[in-house]
Coordinates of C-alpha atoms and ligand atoms in Angstrom, one line a residue:
M130 CA -19.7 -55.8 -118.1
R131 CA -16.2 -54.9 -118.9
Q132 CA -13.9 -54.3 -115.9
E133 CA -12.3 -50.9 -115.6
G134 CA -8.8 -50.9 -116.9
V135 CA -9.2 -54.4 -118.5
N136 CA -9.4 -54.8 -122.2
V137 CA -9.1 -51.1 -122.8
Q138 CA -8.4 -50.4 -126.4
P139 CA -5.4 -48.1 -127.2
H140 CA -7.7 -45.5 -128.9
E141 CA -9.8 -45.3 -125.7
L142 CA -6.8 -44.2 -123.8
I143 CA -6.5 -41.2 -126.1
H144 CA -10.2 -40.3 -127.0
G145 CA -12.6 -41.9 -124.5
P146 CA -14.3 -40.3 -121.5
N147 CA -11.7 -42.1 -119.3
S148 CA -8.8 -41.3 -121.5
I149 CA -5.7 -39.6 -120.1
K150 CA -6.5 -36.6 -122.2
A151 CA -10.0 -36.3 -120.7
K152 CA -8.6 -36.7 -117.1
V153 CA -6.0 -34.0 -117.7
E154 CA -8.7 -31.7 -119.1
K155 CA -10.9 -32.4 -116.0
H156 CA -7.9 -31.7 -113.7
E157 CA -7.2 -28.4 -115.5
E158 CA -10.9 -27.4 -115.2
L159 CA -10.9 -28.1 -111.5
A160 CA -7.7 -26.2 -111.0
A161 CA -9.2 -23.2 -112.8
I162 CA -12.3 -23.4 -110.6
H163 CA -10.1 -23.5 -107.5
E164 CA -8.1 -20.5 -108.7
E165 CA -11.3 -18.6 -109.4
L166 CA -12.7 -19.4 -105.9
A167 CA -9.4 -18.3 -104.3
K168 CA -9.6 -15.0 -106.3
L169 CA -13.2 -14.4 -105.1
R170 CA -12.1 -15.1 -101.5
T171 CA -9.2 -12.7 -101.9
D172 CA -11.5 -10.0 -103.5
A173 CA -13.9 -10.4 -100.6
I174 CA -11.1 -10.1 -98.0
L175 CA -9.7 -7.0 -99.8
K176 CA -13.1 -5.5 -99.9
E177 CA -13.5 -6.1 -96.2
I178 CA -10.1 -4.6 -95.5
R179 CA -10.9 -1.5 -97.6
S180 CA -14.2 -1.1 -95.8
V181 CA -12.3 -1.3 -92.4
A182 CA -9.9 1.3 -93.8
Y183 CA -12.8 3.5 -94.7
D184 CA -14.5 3.1 -91.4
T185 CA -11.3 3.9 -89.6
A186 CA -10.8 7.0 -91.7
E187 CA -14.4 8.1 -91.0
N188 CA -13.9 7.7 -87.3
W189 CA -10.8 9.9 -87.6
A190 CA -12.9 12.5 -89.5
L191 CA -15.6 12.4 -86.8
A192 CA -12.9 12.9 -84.1
A193 CA -11.4 15.7 -86.1
E194 CA -14.7 17.6 -86.3
F195 CA -15.5 16.9 -82.6
F196 CA -14.9 20.4 -81.4
D197 CA -17.0 22.0 -84.2
D198 CA -19.8 19.4 -84.0
Q199 CA -20.1 16.9 -81.2
T200 CA -22.9 15.0 -82.9
G201 CA -20.8 13.9 -85.9
Q202 CA -23.6 15.2 -88.1
H203 CA -21.6 17.9 -89.9
C204 CA -19.5 15.2 -91.7
F205 CA -22.5 13.2 -92.5
R206 CA -24.6 16.1 -93.8
V207 CA -21.8 17.4 -96.0
G208 CA -21.5 13.9 -97.5
H209 CA -25.2 13.7 -98.1
L210 CA -25.4 17.2 -99.6
A211 CA -22.4 16.5 -101.9
G212 CA -24.0 13.3 -103.1
M213 CA -27.3 15.1 -103.8
L214 CA -25.5 17.9 -105.7
A215 CA -23.5 15.3 -107.8
R216 CA -26.8 13.7 -108.7
E217 CA -28.5 17.0 -109.5
I218 CA -25.8 17.8 -112.1
G219 CA -26.2 14.4 -113.7
L220 CA -22.9 12.7 -112.6
E221 CA -23.0 8.9 -112.8
N222 CA -24.3 6.9 -109.9
E223 CA -20.9 5.4 -109.0
Y224 CA -19.4 8.9 -108.6
C225 CA -22.4 10.1 -106.6
V226 CA -22.1 7.2 -104.1
R227 CA -18.4 7.7 -103.9
I228 CA -18.5 11.4 -103.2
E229 CA -21.2 10.9 -100.5
H230 CA -18.7 8.9 -98.5
A231 CA -15.5 10.7 -99.5
A232 CA -16.9 14.2 -98.6
R233 CA -17.5 13.0 -95.0
L234 CA -13.7 12.9 -94.6
H235 CA -13.1 16.5 -95.9
D236 CA -11.8 17.8 -92.6
I237 CA -9.9 14.7 -91.4
G238 CA -6.7 16.8 -91.2
K239 CA -8.1 18.8 -88.3
I240 CA -7.1 15.9 -86.2
G241 CA -3.6 17.4 -86.3
I242 CA -4.7 20.9 -85.3
N243 CA -4.3 22.2 -81.7
E244 CA -7.6 22.2 -79.8
M245 CA -7.1 25.7 -78.5
I246 CA -7.2 26.9 -82.1
L247 CA -10.2 24.8 -83.0
L248 CA -12.1 26.0 -79.9
K249 CA -11.1 29.7 -80.1
P250 CA -14.3 31.7 -80.0
G251 CA -12.9 34.8 -81.8
P252 CA -10.9 35.4 -85.0
L253 CA -7.6 33.6 -85.4
D254 CA -4.3 35.5 -85.5
P255 CA -2.1 35.0 -88.5
S256 CA 0.0 32.1 -87.0
E257 CA -3.2 30.4 -85.8
L258 CA -4.7 30.9 -89.3
T259 CA -1.7 29.3 -90.9
A260 CA -1.9 26.3 -88.5
M261 CA -5.7 26.0 -89.1
R262 CA -5.2 26.1 -92.9
A263 CA -2.6 23.3 -92.7
H264 CA -5.6 20.9 -92.1
A265 CA -6.1 20.6 -95.8
E266 CA -2.6 19.3 -96.6
V267 CA -2.5 17.2 -93.4
G268 CA -5.7 15.5 -94.5
A269 CA -4.4 14.8 -97.9
F270 CA -1.2 13.5 -96.4
M271 CA -3.2 11.1 -94.2
L272 CA -5.1 9.7 -97.1
Q273 CA -2.5 9.7 -99.8
G274 CA -1.6 6.4 -101.4
A275 CA -4.9 4.8 -100.5
K276 CA -6.0 2.0 -102.9
D277 CA -9.7 2.4 -102.2
P278 CA -11.3 4.8 -104.8
V279 CA -13.4 6.4 -102.1
L280 CA -10.3 7.2 -100.0
Q281 CA -8.5 8.4 -103.2
M282 CA -11.4 10.9 -103.8
A283 CA -11.4 11.8 -100.1
A284 CA -7.7 12.7 -100.4
V285 CA -8.4 15.1 -103.3
I286 CA -11.4 16.7 -101.4
A287 CA -9.4 17.0 -98.2
K288 CA -6.6 18.9 -100.0
H289 CA -8.8 21.2 -102.2
H290 CA -12.1 21.9 -100.4
H291 CA -10.9 25.4 -99.5
E292 CA -9.8 26.4 -102.9
W293 CA -11.8 29.3 -104.3
W294 CA -13.1 29.6 -107.9
N295 CA -11.2 33.0 -108.2
G296 CA -8.0 31.4 -107.1
A297 CA -7.9 33.1 -103.6
G298 CA -8.3 29.9 -101.6
Y299 CA -5.7 27.5 -100.2
P300 CA -3.5 25.4 -100.1
S301 CA -2.7 25.5 -103.9
S302 CA -4.5 28.7 -105.0
L303 CA -6.1 26.7 -107.8
A304 CA -8.8 28.5 -109.8
D305 CA -11.9 27.6 -111.8
R306 CA -12.0 24.1 -113.4
R307 CA -8.4 23.4 -112.2
I308 CA -10.0 22.8 -108.8
P309 CA -11.1 19.1 -108.9
M310 CA -14.9 18.7 -109.3
A311 CA -15.3 16.7 -106.1
A312 CA -13.7 19.5 -104.1
R313 CA -15.8 22.2 -105.8
I314 CA -19.0 20.2 -105.0
C315 CA -17.8 19.6 -101.4
A316 CA -17.0 23.3 -100.9
L317 CA -20.7 24.3 -101.3
A318 CA -22.0 21.5 -99.0
D319 CA -19.4 22.3 -96.4
V320 CA -19.9 26.1 -96.3
Y321 CA -23.7 25.9 -96.3
D322 CA -23.7 23.4 -93.5
A323 CA -21.1 25.4 -91.4
L324 CA -23.1 28.6 -92.0
T325 CA -26.4 27.1 -90.9
H326 CA -25.1 25.5 -87.7
V327 CA -23.5 26.7 -84.5
R328 CA -19.7 26.8 -84.4
P329 CA -17.4 27.9 -81.5
Y330 CA -16.8 31.2 -83.3
K331 CA -20.4 31.9 -84.6
G332 CA -24.1 31.3 -84.2
A333 CA -26.3 29.4 -86.7
W334 CA -27.4 31.5 -89.7
P335 CA -30.9 31.3 -91.0
H336 CA -31.3 29.3 -94.2
R337 CA -32.3 32.4 -96.2
V338 CA -29.3 34.4 -95.1
A339 CA -26.9 31.5 -95.9
V340 CA -28.4 31.2 -99.4
E341 CA -27.9 34.9 -99.9
E342 CA -24.2 34.4 -98.9
M343 CA -23.8 31.5 -101.3
L344 CA -25.2 33.6 -104.1
N345 CA -22.9 36.4 -103.3
L346 CA -19.9 34.0 -103.4
S347 CA -20.9 32.5 -106.7
G348 CA -18.0 32.9 -109.1
V349 CA -15.9 34.1 -106.1
Q350 CA -15.5 31.2 -103.8
F351 CA -17.9 28.8 -105.6
D352 CA -18.1 27.3 -109.1
P353 CA -20.9 29.5 -110.6
H354 CA -22.2 26.5 -112.5
L355 CA -22.9 24.6 -109.3
V356 CA -24.6 27.3 -107.2
R357 CA -28.1 27.2 -108.8
P358 CA -28.2 23.3 -108.9
F359 CA -27.1 23.4 -105.2
L360 CA -30.0 25.8 -104.4
R361 CA -32.4 23.3 -106.1
V362 CA -30.9 20.5 -103.9
L363 CA -31.6 22.6 -100.8
E364 CA -35.3 23.0 -101.7
R365 CA -35.6 19.2 -101.2
Y366 CA -32.9 18.8 -98.5
V367 CA -34.0 21.5 -96.0
P368 CA -37.6 20.1 -95.4
A369 CA -36.2 16.6 -95.3
L370 CA -33.7 17.6 -92.7
A371 CA -36.3 19.4 -90.6
D372 CA -38.6 16.3 -90.7
G373 CA -35.8 13.9 -89.8
R374 CA -36.0 12.2 -93.3
I375 CA -32.3 12.1 -94.1
P376 CA -31.5 8.3 -94.1
G377 CA -28.7 7.3 -91.9
L378 CA -28.4 10.5 -89.9
D379 CA -30.0 9.0 -86.8
Q380 CA -27.6 6.1 -86.7
L381 CA -24.9 8.5 -85.6
K382 CA -26.5 8.6 -82.2
T383 CA -25.2 5.1 -81.6
N384 CA -21.7 5.7 -83.0
G385 CA -19.3 4.4 -80.3
L386 CA -16.6 6.9 -81.0
I387 CA -18.9 9.9 -80.6
A388 CA -20.4 8.5 -77.4
S389 CA -17.0 7.7 -75.9
R390 CA -15.6 11.2 -76.7
K391 CA -18.7 12.8 -75.2
K392 CA -18.3 10.7 -72.1
L393 CA -14.6 11.8 -71.9
M394 CA -15.5 15.5 -72.3
E395 CA -18.1 15.2 -69.5
T396 CA -15.6 13.4 -67.2
I397 CA -13.0 16.1 -67.8
A398 CA -15.6 18.9 -67.2
G399 CA -16.7 17.1 -64.0
S400 CA -13.2 16.8 -62.7
V401 CA -12.4 20.5 -63.4
A402 CA -15.7 21.8 -61.8
Ligands
FE2_245 FE1 -11.9 22.3 -93.9
FE2_246 FE1 -16.3 21.0 -92.5

């Protein structure tokens, strides 16, 4: 057997499996693998950071809606309904998944609104109304510049979910298709859910009455092309909600933020009484 490095012919240094050329190629291959692994690790860390960013934003949104809905279910239901409507009109899966999460953050800007306004049982006076309406731009401001596509969509929804199809909404008085699609979808989900549940300023409307209202507002507040598909969604959604078959809704009961805020409210109420 020939000893390594001994009696090596010159051509073997250039062409053989142990040639310098082969060793350099092997080294380059390993370096490329290392680089790829480092990139995968970076992607995983970025994904983790983005998910933490989303979770944080969702907690802000839950806190923002706390005075309207102490269960956190409004945000969740709006997201779920928005996702169902996006699927109903045939939007691609990625968009549907994205809007389901993004729409949960629609009212995140309410975190900046005075509680006395949020809790007022009667109609708001003009200055209170201006303050309340600011939540759309506050929400967009909070989410602007996000790298995560869900948060980017959420910023658009936060800003435009109170625009009206006829241009009478706020904050930008956009009309018809100039209102971003995600905001048009979210508007239907948000209004239906708000109408059919108790708010500080109103009782829960029966489903049938809420549907009549949605139809009346088709082409006024809502995109008329979305209202009929939304009513088809409700035919599946309403029985599923009544039977507790909306996946994920129950998990909100164990949300730490909601539990801690409830505890805080009870403590304050106890110390005042
Ligand atoms: Fe809102
Ligand atoms: Fe809402």
